[in-house]
Amino acid sequence: MITAAQLRAARALAGMDQKTLAEKAGVSLPTIQRMEASLGNVRGVVDTLTKIIAALDAAGIELIGENAPSQGTGRGVRLKSPASL
């Protein structure tokens, strides 16, 4: 699962605005806006989430699941504890 905060952070790291991500993923701008406004995990059609993750991956973004190791070798950011927010 990807969280709304993770989606916003990934997009920011890629240097994309919402419109650009929507175009690169082949989804609508309101879809990106709705997903980023979600509380907690992003909800949506699996195919749509797959397209968004693929677009972020093509931009060099690795989404890391909770308690999962990073497979990448580049620089990145990781949220240590969501409870501390």
Coordinates of C-alpha atoms in Angstrom, one line a residue:
M1 CA 0.0 0.0 0.0
I2 CA 1.1 3.6 -0.6
T3 CA 0.0 6.4 1.7
A4 CA -1.1 9.8 0.5
A5 CA 1.9 11.4 2.2
Q6 CA 4.2 9.0 0.5
L7 CA 2.6 9.8 -2.9
R8 CA 3.0 13.6 -2.3
A9 CA 6.6 13.1 -1.2
A10 CA 7.4 10.9 -4.2
R11 CA 6.0 13.4 -6.6
A12 CA 7.9 16.2 -4.9
L13 CA 11.2 14.2 -5.1
A14 CA 10.5 13.7 -8.8
G15 CA 10.0 17.4 -9.2
M16 CA 6.5 16.9 -10.7
D17 CA 3.4 18.8 -10.1
Q18 CA 0.1 16.9 -9.9
K19 CA -0.8 17.7 -13.5
T20 CA 2.5 16.3 -14.8
L21 CA 2.2 13.1 -12.8
A22 CA -1.4 12.6 -14.0
E23 CA -0.2 13.0 -17.6
K24 CA 2.7 10.7 -17.2
A25 CA 0.6 8.1 -15.5
G26 CA -2.3 8.4 -18.0
V27 CA -4.9 9.2 -15.3
S28 CA -6.9 12.3 -14.6
L29 CA -5.8 15.3 -12.5
P30 CA -8.8 14.9 -10.1
T31 CA -7.7 11.3 -9.5
I32 CA -4.2 12.5 -8.4
Q33 CA -5.8 15.2 -6.3
R34 CA -8.2 12.9 -4.6
M35 CA -5.5 10.3 -3.9
E36 CA -3.2 12.9 -2.4
A37 CA -6.0 14.3 -0.2
S38 CA -6.7 10.9 1.3
L39 CA -6.1 10.1 4.9
G40 CA -3.7 7.2 5.4
N41 CA -3.5 4.6 2.6
V42 CA -4.5 5.8 -0.9
R43 CA -7.6 4.1 -2.1
G44 CA -8.3 3.6 -5.7
V45 CA -8.5 1.1 -8.6
V46 CA -5.5 -1.2 -8.6
D47 CA -4.8 -0.4 -12.3
T48 CA -4.7 3.3 -11.5
L49 CA -2.3 2.8 -8.6
T50 CA -0.1 0.6 -10.8
K51 CA 0.0 3.4 -13.5
I52 CA 1.0 6.0 -10.9
I53 CA 3.7 3.8 -9.4
A54 CA 5.1 3.0 -12.9
A55 CA 5.2 6.7 -13.7
L56 CA 7.1 7.5 -10.5
D57 CA 9.4 4.5 -11.1
A58 CA 10.2 5.8 -14.6
A59 CA 11.1 9.2 -12.9
G60 CA 13.6 7.4 -10.7
I61 CA 11.4 7.1 -7.6
E62 CA 11.5 3.9 -5.4
L63 CA 8.5 3.5 -3.2
I64 CA 9.5 1.6 0.0
G65 CA 7.0 -0.4 2.0
E66 CA 6.9 -0.3 5.8
N67 CA 9.7 -2.4 7.3
A68 CA 11.0 -3.2 3.8
P69 CA 14.6 -2.7 2.7
S70 CA 15.4 -0.4 -0.1
Q71 CA 16.6 -2.0 -3.3
G72 CA 17.9 1.2 -4.8
T73 CA 21.4 2.6 -4.6
G74 CA 20.6 6.3 -5.0
R75 CA 19.8 8.9 -2.4
G76 CA 16.4 9.0 -0.8
V77 CA 14.3 9.8 2.2
R78 CA 12.5 7.5 4.5
L79 CA 9.9 8.3 7.2
K80 CA 11.1 6.6 10.4
S81 CA 8.0 6.8 12.5
P82 CA 4.7 8.1 11.3
A83 CA 3.5 8.2 14.9
S84 CA 5.8 11.1 15.7
L85 CA 4.0 13.4 13.3

